[in-house]
Amino acid sequence: MNRRFYNIRNYESPQREYEEEVAVLEETDEENKLVLWNDDVNTFDFVIECLIEICGHTLEQAEQCTILVHYKGKCTVKTGSMEKLKPMHEKLLSRGLTSEIQ
């Protein structure tokens, strides 16, 4: 379907008019980030297992995050409210991983 929208007021110089919906983000608690830091102790497999069990990652997500942590030094592994992230953070710490909530 080919539709044309012209500014009716000026036929000499037609211009398209668009209506645009803009989504406004309200300030919420969803701005918190659970960041996992690299260490020289834990294996890739162990970190992947922890991310799957604690953060609910898929295998692919956990692998990607683990690679990012290894090469970049850190990775945001989850975002959300403090209520949601704090238990995950504590469980990661209890497994010997280094994480923080930002």
PDB file of N, CA and C in Angstrom:
ATOM      1  N   MET A   1       0.846  -1.165   0.000  1.00  0.00           N
ATOM      2  CA  MET A   1       0.000   0.000   0.000  1.00  0.00           C
ATOM      3  C   MET A   1       0.897   1.235   0.000  1.00  0.00           C
ATOM      4  N   ASN A   2       0.615   2.160  -0.856  1.00  0.00           N
ATOM      5  CA  ASN A   2       1.434   3.348  -0.989  1.00  0.00           C
ATOM      6  C   ASN A   2       0.623   4.561  -0.568  1.00  0.00           C
ATOM      7  N   ARG A   3       0.927   5.099   0.597  1.00  0.00           N
ATOM      8  CA  ARG A   3       0.178   6.272   1.075  1.00  0.00           C
ATOM      9  C   ARG A   3       1.086   7.484   1.051  1.00  0.00           C
ATOM     10  N   ARG A   4       0.498   8.598   0.707  1.00  0.00           N
ATOM     11  CA  ARG A   4       1.243   9.852   0.727  1.00  0.00           C
ATOM     12  C   ARG A   4       0.523  10.818   1.651  1.00  0.00           C
ATOM     13  N   PHE A   5       1.302  11.447   2.490  1.00  0.00           N
ATOM     14  CA  PHE A   5       0.749  12.434   3.394  1.00  0.00           C
ATOM     15  C   PHE A   5       1.389  13.775   3.058  1.00  0.00           C
ATOM     16  N   TYR A   6       0.569  14.717   2.599  1.00  0.00           N
ATOM     17  CA  TYR A   6       1.085  16.024   2.200  1.00  0.00           C
ATOM     18  C   TYR A   6       0.528  17.100   3.107  1.00  0.00           C
ATOM     19  N   ASN A   7       1.331  18.123   3.257  1.00  0.00           N
ATOM     20  CA  ASN A   7       0.882  19.301   3.963  1.00  0.00           C
ATOM     21  C   ASN A   7      -0.073  20.031   3.017  1.00  0.00           C
ATOM     22  N   ILE A   8      -1.341  20.007   3.313  1.00  0.00           N
ATOM     23  CA  ILE A   8      -2.367  20.540   2.419  1.00  0.00           C
ATOM     24  C   ILE A   8      -2.230  22.051   2.256  1.00  0.00           C
ATOM     25  N   ARG A   9      -1.681  22.733   3.223  1.00  0.00           N
ATOM     26  CA  ARG A   9      -1.596  24.187   3.187  1.00  0.00           C
ATOM     27  C   ARG A   9      -0.614  24.706   2.132  1.00  0.00           C
ATOM     28  N   ASN A  10       0.305  23.875   1.680  1.00  0.00           N
ATOM     29  CA  ASN A  10       1.312  24.351   0.737  1.00  0.00           C
ATOM     30  C   ASN A  10       1.520  23.311  -0.355  1.00  0.00           C
ATOM     31  N   TYR A  11       0.814  23.471  -1.475  1.00  0.00           N
ATOM     32  CA  TYR A  11       0.920  22.516  -2.579  1.00  0.00           C
ATOM     33  C   TYR A  11       2.226  22.674  -3.358  1.00  0.00           C
ATOM     34  N   GLU A  12       2.837  23.838  -3.301  1.00  0.00           N
ATOM     35  CA  GLU A  12       4.074  24.097  -4.030  1.00  0.00           C
ATOM     36  C   GLU A  12       5.237  23.282  -3.430  1.00  0.00           C
ATOM     37  N   SER A  13       5.205  23.102  -2.125  1.00  0.00           N
ATOM     38  CA  SER A  13       6.298  22.406  -1.434  1.00  0.00           C
ATOM     39  C   SER A  13       5.705  21.363  -0.480  1.00  0.00           C
ATOM     40  N   PRO A  14       5.217  20.257  -1.049  1.00  0.00           N
ATOM     41  CA  PRO A  14       4.585  19.257  -0.194  1.00  0.00           C
ATOM     42  C   PRO A  14       5.607  18.614   0.755  1.00  0.00           C
ATOM     43  N   GLN A  15       5.163  18.403   1.976  1.00  0.00           N
ATOM     44  CA  GLN A  15       6.002  17.745   2.972  1.00  0.00           C
ATOM     45  C   GLN A  15       5.173  16.666   3.656  1.00  0.00           C
ATOM     46  N   ARG A  16       5.842  15.619   4.031  1.00  0.00           N
ATOM     47  CA  ARG A  16       5.148  14.553   4.744  1.00  0.00           C
ATOM     48  C   ARG A  16       4.932  14.957   6.186  1.00  0.00           C
ATOM     49  N   GLU A  17       3.790  14.597   6.690  1.00  0.00           N
ATOM     50  CA  GLU A  17       3.495  14.825   8.097  1.00  0.00           C
ATOM     51  C   GLU A  17       3.363  13.477   8.776  1.00  0.00           C
ATOM     52  N   TYR A  18       3.940  13.366   9.916  1.00  0.00           N
ATOM     53  CA  TYR A  18       3.890  12.113  10.656  1.00  0.00           C
ATOM     54  C   TYR A  18       3.374  12.365  12.063  1.00  0.00           C
ATOM     55  N   GLU A  19       2.600  11.434  12.508  1.00  0.00           N
ATOM     56  CA  GLU A  19       2.219  11.432  13.911  1.00  0.00           C
ATOM     57  C   GLU A  19       3.131  10.448  14.609  1.00  0.00           C
ATOM     58  N   GLU A  20       3.587  10.833  15.757  1.00  0.00           N
ATOM     59  CA  GLU A  20       4.563  10.005  16.440  1.00  0.00           C
ATOM     60  C   GLU A  20       4.133   9.785  17.885  1.00  0.00           C
ATOM     61  N   GLU A  21       4.156   8.532  18.284  1.00  0.00           N
ATOM     62  CA  GLU A  21       3.883   8.221  19.675  1.00  0.00           C
ATOM     63  C   GLU A  21       5.206   8.130  20.402  1.00  0.00           C
ATOM     64  N   VAL A  22       5.281   8.783  21.541  1.00  0.00           N
ATOM     65  CA  VAL A  22       6.512   8.779  22.310  1.00  0.00           C
ATOM     66  C   VAL A  22       6.242   8.117  23.651  1.00  0.00           C
ATOM     67  N   ALA A  23       7.035   7.108  23.946  1.00  0.00           N
ATOM     68  CA  ALA A  23       6.909   6.440  25.234  1.00  0.00           C
ATOM     69  C   ALA A  23       7.766   7.195  26.243  1.00  0.00           C
ATOM     70  N   VAL A  24       7.166   7.566  27.344  1.00  0.00           N
ATOM     71  CA  VAL A  24       7.878   8.290  28.378  1.00  0.00           C
ATOM     72  C   VAL A  24       8.204   7.320  29.501  1.00  0.00           C
ATOM     73  N   LEU A  25       9.484   7.253  29.826  1.00  0.00           N
ATOM     74  CA  LEU A  25       9.894   6.390  30.917  1.00  0.00           C
ATOM     75  C   LEU A  25       9.756   7.151  32.222  1.00  0.00           C
ATOM     76  N   GLU A  26       9.010   6.562  33.131  1.00  0.00           N
ATOM     77  CA  GLU A  26       8.885   7.165  34.440  1.00  0.00           C
ATOM     78  C   GLU A  26      10.015   6.664  35.310  1.00  0.00           C
ATOM     79  N   GLU A  27      10.413   7.497  36.272  1.00  0.00           N
ATOM     80  CA  GLU A  27      11.455   7.065  37.187  1.00  0.00           C
ATOM     81  C   GLU A  27      10.931   5.917  38.024  1.00  0.00           C
ATOM     82  N   THR A  28      11.650   4.810  37.969  1.00  0.00           N
ATOM     83  CA  THR A  28      11.248   3.649  38.744  1.00  0.00           C
ATOM     84  C   THR A  28      12.465   3.055  39.421  1.00  0.00           C
ATOM     85  N   ASP A  29      12.251   2.011  40.160  1.00  0.00           N
ATOM     86  CA  ASP A  29      13.336   1.309  40.821  1.00  0.00           C
ATOM     87  C   ASP A  29      14.100   0.424  39.848  1.00  0.00           C
ATOM     88  N   GLU A  30      13.667   0.346  38.606  1.00  0.00           N
ATOM     89  CA  GLU A  30      14.261  -0.554  37.630  1.00  0.00           C
ATOM     90  C   GLU A  30      15.625  -0.080  37.138  1.00  0.00           C
ATOM     91  N   GLU A  31      16.160   0.978  37.725  1.00  0.00           N
ATOM     92  CA  GLU A  31      17.421   1.524  37.260  1.00  0.00           C
ATOM     93  C   GLU A  31      18.624   0.845  37.896  1.00  0.00           C
ATOM     94  N   ASN A  32      18.420  -0.012  38.875  1.00  0.00           N
ATOM     95  CA  ASN A  32      19.529  -0.676  39.548  1.00  0.00           C
ATOM     96  C   ASN A  32      20.125  -1.757  38.657  1.00  0.00           C
ATOM     97  N   LYS A  33      21.440  -1.940  38.780  1.00  0.00           N
ATOM     98  CA  LYS A  33      22.149  -2.931  37.978  1.00  0.00           C
ATOM     99  C   LYS A  33      22.930  -3.856  38.907  1.00  0.00           C
ATOM    100  N   LEU A  34      22.842  -5.139  38.645  1.00  0.00           N
ATOM    101  CA  LEU A  34      23.660  -6.125  39.339  1.00  0.00           C
ATOM    102  C   LEU A  34      24.860  -6.397  38.435  1.00  0.00           C
ATOM    103  N   VAL A  35      26.037  -6.009  38.924  1.00  0.00           N
ATOM    104  CA  VAL A  35      27.256  -6.104  38.129  1.00  0.00           C
ATOM    105  C   VAL A  35      28.124  -7.228  38.691  1.00  0.00           C
ATOM    106  N   LEU A  36      28.577  -8.100  37.809  1.00  0.00           N
ATOM    107  CA  LEU A  36      29.484  -9.185  38.171  1.00  0.00           C
ATOM    108  C   LEU A  36      30.883  -8.799  37.717  1.00  0.00           C
ATOM    109  N   TRP A  37      31.860  -8.960  38.617  1.00  0.00           N
ATOM    110  CA  TRP A  37      33.252  -8.585  38.346  1.00  0.00           C
ATOM    111  C   TRP A  37      34.093  -9.824  38.087  1.00  0.00           C
ATOM    112  N   ASN A  38      35.133  -9.638  37.322  1.00  0.00           N
ATOM    113  CA  ASN A  38      36.065 -10.712  37.004  1.00  0.00           C
ATOM    114  C   ASN A  38      36.911 -11.060  38.226  1.00  0.00           C
ATOM    115  N   ASP A  39      37.328 -12.309  38.309  1.00  0.00           N
ATOM    116  CA  ASP A  39      38.291 -12.739  39.317  1.00  0.00           C
ATOM    117  C   ASP A  39      39.186 -13.798  38.698  1.00  0.00           C
ATOM    118  N   ASP A  40      40.226 -14.147  39.409  1.00  0.00           N
ATOM    119  CA  ASP A  40      41.169 -15.145  38.896  1.00  0.00           C
ATOM    120  C   ASP A  40      40.950 -16.503  39.541  1.00  0.00           C
ATOM    121  N   VAL A  41      39.819 -16.687  40.206  1.00  0.00           N
ATOM    122  CA  VAL A  41      39.584 -17.890  40.995  1.00  0.00           C
ATOM    123  C   VAL A  41      38.564 -18.830  40.359  1.00  0.00           C
ATOM    124  N   ASN A  42      37.428 -18.293  39.981  1.00  0.00           N
ATOM    125  CA  ASN A  42      36.300 -19.116  39.536  1.00  0.00           C
ATOM    126  C   ASN A  42      36.407 -19.478  38.059  1.00  0.00           C
ATOM    127  N   THR A  43      35.973 -20.693  37.729  1.00  0.00           N
ATOM    128  CA  THR A  43      36.018 -21.170  36.352  1.00  0.00           C
ATOM    129  C   THR A  43      34.821 -20.652  35.561  1.00  0.00           C
ATOM    130  N   PHE A  44      34.957 -20.678  34.248  1.00  0.00           N
ATOM    131  CA  PHE A  44      33.846 -20.294  33.367  1.00  0.00           C
ATOM    132  C   PHE A  44      32.611 -21.133  33.699  1.00  0.00           C
ATOM    133  N   ASP A  45      32.788 -22.436  33.803  1.00  0.00           N
ATOM    134  CA  ASP A  45      31.647 -23.324  34.044  1.00  0.00           C
ATOM    135  C   ASP A  45      30.937 -22.991  35.343  1.00  0.00           C
ATOM    136  N   PHE A  46      31.698 -22.681  36.389  1.00  0.00           N
ATOM    137  CA  PHE A  46      31.102 -22.354  37.674  1.00  0.00           C
ATOM    138  C   PHE A  46      30.304 -21.057  37.594  1.00  0.00           C
ATOM    139  N   VAL A  47      30.866 -20.048  36.952  1.00  0.00           N
ATOM    140  CA  VAL A  47      30.174 -18.765  36.820  1.00  0.00           C
ATOM    141  C   VAL A  47      28.901 -18.934  35.995  1.00  0.00           C
ATOM    142  N   ILE A  48      28.984 -19.672  34.915  1.00  0.00           N
ATOM    143  CA  ILE A  48      27.808 -19.941  34.078  1.00  0.00           C
ATOM    144  C   ILE A  48      26.716 -20.630  34.888  1.00  0.00           C
ATOM    145  N   GLU A  49      27.100 -21.640  35.649  1.00  0.00           N
ATOM    146  CA  GLU A  49      26.147 -22.364  36.495  1.00  0.00           C
ATOM    147  C   GLU A  49      25.481 -21.421  37.500  1.00  0.00           C
ATOM    148  N   CYS A  50      26.260 -20.539  38.114  1.00  0.00           N
ATOM    149  CA  CYS A  50      25.709 -19.591  39.092  1.00  0.00           C
ATOM    150  C   CYS A  50      24.724 -18.620  38.450  1.00  0.00           C
ATOM    151  N   LEU A  51      25.062 -18.119  37.274  1.00  0.00           N
ATOM    152  CA  LEU A  51      24.170 -17.174  36.600  1.00  0.00           C
ATOM    153  C   LEU A  51      22.854 -17.831  36.202  1.00  0.00           C
ATOM    154  N   ILE A  52      22.918 -19.080  35.813  1.00  0.00           N
ATOM    155  CA  ILE A  52      21.693 -19.799  35.457  1.00  0.00           C
ATOM    156  C   ILE A  52      20.838 -20.024  36.704  1.00  0.00           C
ATOM    157  N   GLU A  53      21.450 -20.518  37.767  1.00  0.00           N
ATOM    158  CA  GLU A  53      20.711 -20.843  38.993  1.00  0.00           C
ATOM    159  C   GLU A  53      20.230 -19.605  39.740  1.00  0.00           C
ATOM    160  N   ILE A  54      21.067 -18.601  39.866  1.00  0.00           N
ATOM    161  CA  ILE A  54      20.750 -17.450  40.711  1.00  0.00           C
ATOM    162  C   ILE A  54      20.005 -16.354  39.962  1.00  0.00           C
ATOM    163  N   CYS A  55      20.449 -16.061  38.754  1.00  0.00           N
ATOM    164  CA  CYS A  55      19.882 -14.929  38.001  1.00  0.00           C
ATOM    165  C   CYS A  55      18.821 -15.352  36.988  1.00  0.00           C
ATOM    166  N   GLY A  56      18.640 -16.662  36.807  1.00  0.00           N
ATOM    167  CA  GLY A  56      17.624 -17.133  35.867  1.00  0.00           C
ATOM    168  C   GLY A  56      18.021 -16.965  34.413  1.00  0.00           C
ATOM    169  N   HIS A  57      19.321 -16.901  34.140  1.00  0.00           N
ATOM    170  CA  HIS A  57      19.784 -16.767  32.763  1.00  0.00           C
ATOM    171  C   HIS A  57      19.574 -18.063  31.986  1.00  0.00           C
ATOM    172  N   THR A  58      19.451 -17.913  30.677  1.00  0.00           N
ATOM    173  CA  THR A  58      19.530 -19.075  29.804  1.00  0.00           C
ATOM    174  C   THR A  58      21.014 -19.429  29.694  1.00  0.00           C
ATOM    175  N   LEU A  59      21.306 -20.600  29.158  1.00  0.00           N
ATOM    176  CA  LEU A  59      22.694 -20.996  28.974  1.00  0.00           C
ATOM    177  C   LEU A  59      23.441 -19.973  28.110  1.00  0.00           C
ATOM    178  N   GLU A  60      22.801 -19.535  27.042  1.00  0.00           N
ATOM    179  CA  GLU A  60      23.435 -18.570  26.131  1.00  0.00           C
ATOM    180  C   GLU A  60      23.704 -17.230  26.829  1.00  0.00           C
ATOM    181  N   GLN A  61      22.741 -16.734  27.597  1.00  0.00           N
ATOM    182  CA  GLN A  61      22.932 -15.479  28.330  1.00  0.00           C
ATOM    183  C   GLN A  61      24.094 -15.610  29.308  1.00  0.00           C
ATOM    184  N   ALA A  62      24.110 -16.706  30.044  1.00  0.00           N
ATOM    185  CA  ALA A  62      25.150 -16.926  31.044  1.00  0.00           C
ATOM    186  C   ALA A  62      26.530 -17.006  30.392  1.00  0.00           C
ATOM    187  N   GLU A  63      26.624 -17.687  29.272  1.00  0.00           N
ATOM    188  CA  GLU A  63      27.895 -17.791  28.561  1.00  0.00           C
ATOM    189  C   GLU A  63      28.367 -16.420  28.079  1.00  0.00           C
ATOM    190  N   GLN A  64      27.449 -15.639  27.506  1.00  0.00           N
ATOM    191  CA  GLN A  64      27.810 -14.314  27.001  1.00  0.00           C
ATOM    192  C   GLN A  64      28.276 -13.402  28.133  1.00  0.00           C
ATOM    193  N   CYS A  65      27.556 -13.424  29.251  1.00  0.00           N
ATOM    194  CA  CYS A  65      27.943 -12.594  30.397  1.00  0.00           C
ATOM    195  C   CYS A  65      29.303 -13.013  30.934  1.00  0.00           C
ATOM    196  N   THR A  66      29.543 -14.313  31.004  1.00  0.00           N
ATOM    197  CA  THR A  66      30.815 -14.819  31.513  1.00  0.00           C
ATOM    198  C   THR A  66      31.972 -14.393  30.621  1.00  0.00           C
ATOM    199  N   ILE A  67      31.777 -14.425  29.326  1.00  0.00           N
ATOM    200  CA  ILE A  67      32.813 -13.985  28.393  1.00  0.00           C
ATOM    201  C   ILE A  67      33.075 -12.483  28.549  1.00  0.00           C
ATOM    202  N   LEU A  68      32.000 -11.699  28.687  1.00  0.00           N
ATOM    203  CA  LEU A  68      32.159 -10.258  28.895  1.00  0.00           C
ATOM    204  C   LEU A  68      32.903  -9.960  30.189  1.00  0.00           C
ATOM    205  N   VAL A  69      32.552 -10.671  31.253  1.00  0.00           N
ATOM    206  CA  VAL A  69      33.240 -10.488  32.536  1.00  0.00           C
ATOM    207  C   VAL A  69      34.724 -10.788  32.368  1.00  0.00           C
ATOM    208  N   HIS A  70      35.033 -11.853  31.678  1.00  0.00           N
ATOM    209  CA  HIS A  70      36.418 -12.264  31.501  1.00  0.00           C
ATOM    210  C   HIS A  70      37.230 -11.231  30.713  1.00  0.00           C
ATOM    211  N   TYR A  71      36.676 -10.742  29.604  1.00  0.00           N
ATOM    212  CA  TYR A  71      37.431  -9.854  28.731  1.00  0.00           C
ATOM    213  C   TYR A  71      37.302  -8.371  29.077  1.00  0.00           C
ATOM    214  N   LYS A  72      36.152  -7.968  29.615  1.00  0.00           N
ATOM    215  CA  LYS A  72      35.939  -6.549  29.931  1.00  0.00           C
ATOM    216  C   LYS A  72      36.155  -6.238  31.412  1.00  0.00           C
ATOM    217  N   GLY A  73      36.199  -7.275  32.253  1.00  0.00           N
ATOM    218  CA  GLY A  73      36.412  -7.060  33.676  1.00  0.00           C
ATOM    219  C   GLY A  73      35.139  -7.018  34.489  1.00  0.00           C
ATOM    220  N   LYS A  74      34.011  -6.762  33.819  1.00  0.00           N
ATOM    221  CA  LYS A  74      32.720  -6.732  34.512  1.00  0.00           C
ATOM    222  C   LYS A  74      31.599  -6.818  33.490  1.00  0.00           C
ATOM    223  N   CYS A  75      30.393  -7.114  34.003  1.00  0.00           N
ATOM    224  CA  CYS A  75      29.215  -7.179  33.130  1.00  0.00           C
ATOM    225  C   CYS A  75      27.970  -6.985  33.979  1.00  0.00           C
ATOM    226  N   THR A  76      27.030  -6.211  33.480  1.00  0.00           N
ATOM    227  CA  THR A  76      25.725  -6.104  34.139  1.00  0.00           C
ATOM    228  C   THR A  76      24.968  -7.379  33.820  1.00  0.00           C
ATOM    229  N   VAL A  77      24.683  -8.171  34.851  1.00  0.00           N
ATOM    230  CA  VAL A  77      24.036  -9.461  34.633  1.00  0.00           C
ATOM    231  C   VAL A  77      22.532  -9.411  34.866  1.00  0.00           C
ATOM    232  N   LYS A  78      22.044  -8.344  35.526  1.00  0.00           N
ATOM    233  CA  LYS A  78      20.607  -8.218  35.771  1.00  0.00           C
ATOM    234  C   LYS A  78      20.304  -6.766  36.107  1.00  0.00           C
ATOM    235  N   THR A  79      19.120  -6.304  35.723  1.00  0.00           N
ATOM    236  CA  THR A  79      18.645  -4.984  36.126  1.00  0.00           C
ATOM    237  C   THR A  79      17.299  -5.153  36.798  1.00  0.00           C
ATOM    238  N   GLY A  80      16.965  -4.228  37.662  1.00  0.00           N
ATOM    239  CA  GLY A  80      15.668  -4.306  38.323  1.00  0.00           C
ATOM    240  C   GLY A  80      15.665  -3.553  39.632  1.00  0.00           C
ATOM    241  N   SER A  81      14.666  -3.842  40.425  1.00  0.00           N
ATOM    242  CA  SER A  81      14.509  -3.171  41.712  1.00  0.00           C
ATOM    243  C   SER A  81      15.522  -3.717  42.707  1.00  0.00           C
ATOM    244  N   MET A  82      15.787  -2.945  43.738  1.00  0.00           N
ATOM    245  CA  MET A  82      16.700  -3.372  44.788  1.00  0.00           C
ATOM    246  C   MET A  82      16.179  -4.640  45.459  1.00  0.00           C
ATOM    247  N   GLU A  83      14.865  -4.724  45.614  1.00  0.00           N
ATOM    248  CA  GLU A  83      14.235  -5.922  46.210  1.00  0.00           C
ATOM    249  C   GLU A  83      14.583  -7.184  45.432  1.00  0.00           C
ATOM    250  N   LYS A  84      14.577  -7.074  44.134  1.00  0.00           N
ATOM    251  CA  LYS A  84      14.837  -8.207  43.251  1.00  0.00           C
ATOM    252  C   LYS A  84      16.331  -8.546  43.208  1.00  0.00           C
ATOM    253  N   LEU A  85      17.181  -7.514  43.167  1.00  0.00           N
ATOM    254  CA  LEU A  85      18.614  -7.725  42.964  1.00  0.00           C
ATOM    255  C   LEU A  85      19.379  -8.095  44.226  1.00  0.00           C
ATOM    256  N   LYS A  86      18.939  -7.607  45.376  1.00  0.00           N
ATOM    257  CA  LYS A  86      19.705  -7.844  46.610  1.00  0.00           C
ATOM    258  C   LYS A  86      19.872  -9.324  46.934  1.00  0.00           C
ATOM    259  N   PRO A  87      18.808 -10.148  46.865  1.00  0.00           N
ATOM    260  CA  PRO A  87      18.993 -11.577  47.134  1.00  0.00           C
ATOM    261  C   PRO A  87      19.942 -12.244  46.133  1.00  0.00           C
ATOM    262  N   MET A  88      19.881 -11.838  44.868  1.00  0.00           N
ATOM    263  CA  MET A  88      20.785 -12.395  43.859  1.00  0.00           C
ATOM    264  C   MET A  88      22.229 -12.018  44.182  1.00  0.00           C
ATOM    265  N   HIS A  89      22.433 -10.773  44.539  1.00  0.00           N
ATOM    266  CA  HIS A  89      23.759 -10.278  44.901  1.00  0.00           C
ATOM    267  C   HIS A  89      24.326 -11.082  46.076  1.00  0.00           C
ATOM    268  N   GLU A  90      23.505 -11.278  47.086  1.00  0.00           N
ATOM    269  CA  GLU A  90      23.957 -12.016  48.265  1.00  0.00           C
ATOM    270  C   GLU A  90      24.288 -13.471  47.932  1.00  0.00           C
ATOM    271  N   LYS A  91      23.491 -14.084  47.054  1.00  0.00           N
ATOM    272  CA  LYS A  91      23.771 -15.470  46.655  1.00  0.00           C
ATOM    273  C   LYS A  91      25.055 -15.563  45.825  1.00  0.00           C
ATOM    274  N   LEU A  92      25.281 -14.591  44.942  1.00  0.00           N
ATOM    275  CA  LEU A  92      26.528 -14.583  44.173  1.00  0.00           C
ATOM    276  C   LEU A  92      27.727 -14.454  45.105  1.00  0.00           C
ATOM    277  N   LEU A  93      27.623 -13.564  46.094  1.00  0.00           N
ATOM    278  CA  LEU A  93      28.701 -13.395  47.064  1.00  0.00           C
ATOM    279  C   LEU A  93      28.942 -14.671  47.863  1.00  0.00           C
ATOM    280  N   SER A  94      27.849 -15.338  48.239  1.00  0.00           N
ATOM    281  CA  SER A  94      27.977 -16.555  49.041  1.00  0.00           C
ATOM    282  C   SER A  94      28.660 -17.683  48.259  1.00  0.00           C
ATOM    283  N   ARG A  95      28.630 -17.591  46.927  1.00  0.00           N
ATOM    284  CA  ARG A  95      29.296 -18.593  46.083  1.00  0.00           C
ATOM    285  C   ARG A  95      30.732 -18.200  45.749  1.00  0.00           C
ATOM    286  N   GLY A  96      31.189 -17.088  46.324  1.00  0.00           N
ATOM    287  CA  GLY A  96      32.566 -16.651  46.089  1.00  0.00           C
ATOM    288  C   GLY A  96      32.760 -15.781  44.877  1.00  0.00           C
ATOM    289  N   LEU A  97      31.672 -15.309  44.284  1.00  0.00           N
ATOM    290  CA  LEU A  97      31.767 -14.386  43.142  1.00  0.00           C
ATOM    291  C   LEU A  97      31.767 -12.948  43.656  1.00  0.00           C
ATOM    292  N   THR A  98      32.284 -12.051  42.861  1.00  0.00           N
ATOM    293  CA  THR A  98      32.337 -10.638  43.239  1.00  0.00           C
ATOM    294  C   THR A  98      31.289  -9.884  42.444  1.00  0.00           C
ATOM    295  N   SER A  99      30.330  -9.299  43.163  1.00  0.00           N
ATOM    296  CA  SER A  99      29.281  -8.538  42.488  1.00  0.00           C
ATOM    297  C   SER A  99      28.949  -7.305  43.326  1.00  0.00           C
ATOM    298  N   GLU A 100      28.264  -6.386  42.688  1.00  0.00           N
ATOM    299  CA  GLU A 100      27.779  -5.198  43.388  1.00  0.00           C
ATOM    300  C   GLU A 100      26.511  -4.714  42.713  1.00  0.00           C
ATOM    301  N   ILE A 101      25.742  -3.953  43.452  1.00  0.00           N
ATOM    302  CA  ILE A 101      24.532  -3.337  42.894  1.00  0.00           C
ATOM    303  C   ILE A 101      24.835  -1.859  42.702  1.00  0.00           C
ATOM    304  N   GLN A 102      24.628  -1.394  41.487  1.00  0.00           N
ATOM    305  CA  GLN A 102      24.878   0.020  41.172  1.00  0.00           C
ATOM    306  C   GLN A 102      23.577   0.732  40.913  1.00  0.00           C
TER     307      GLN A 102
END
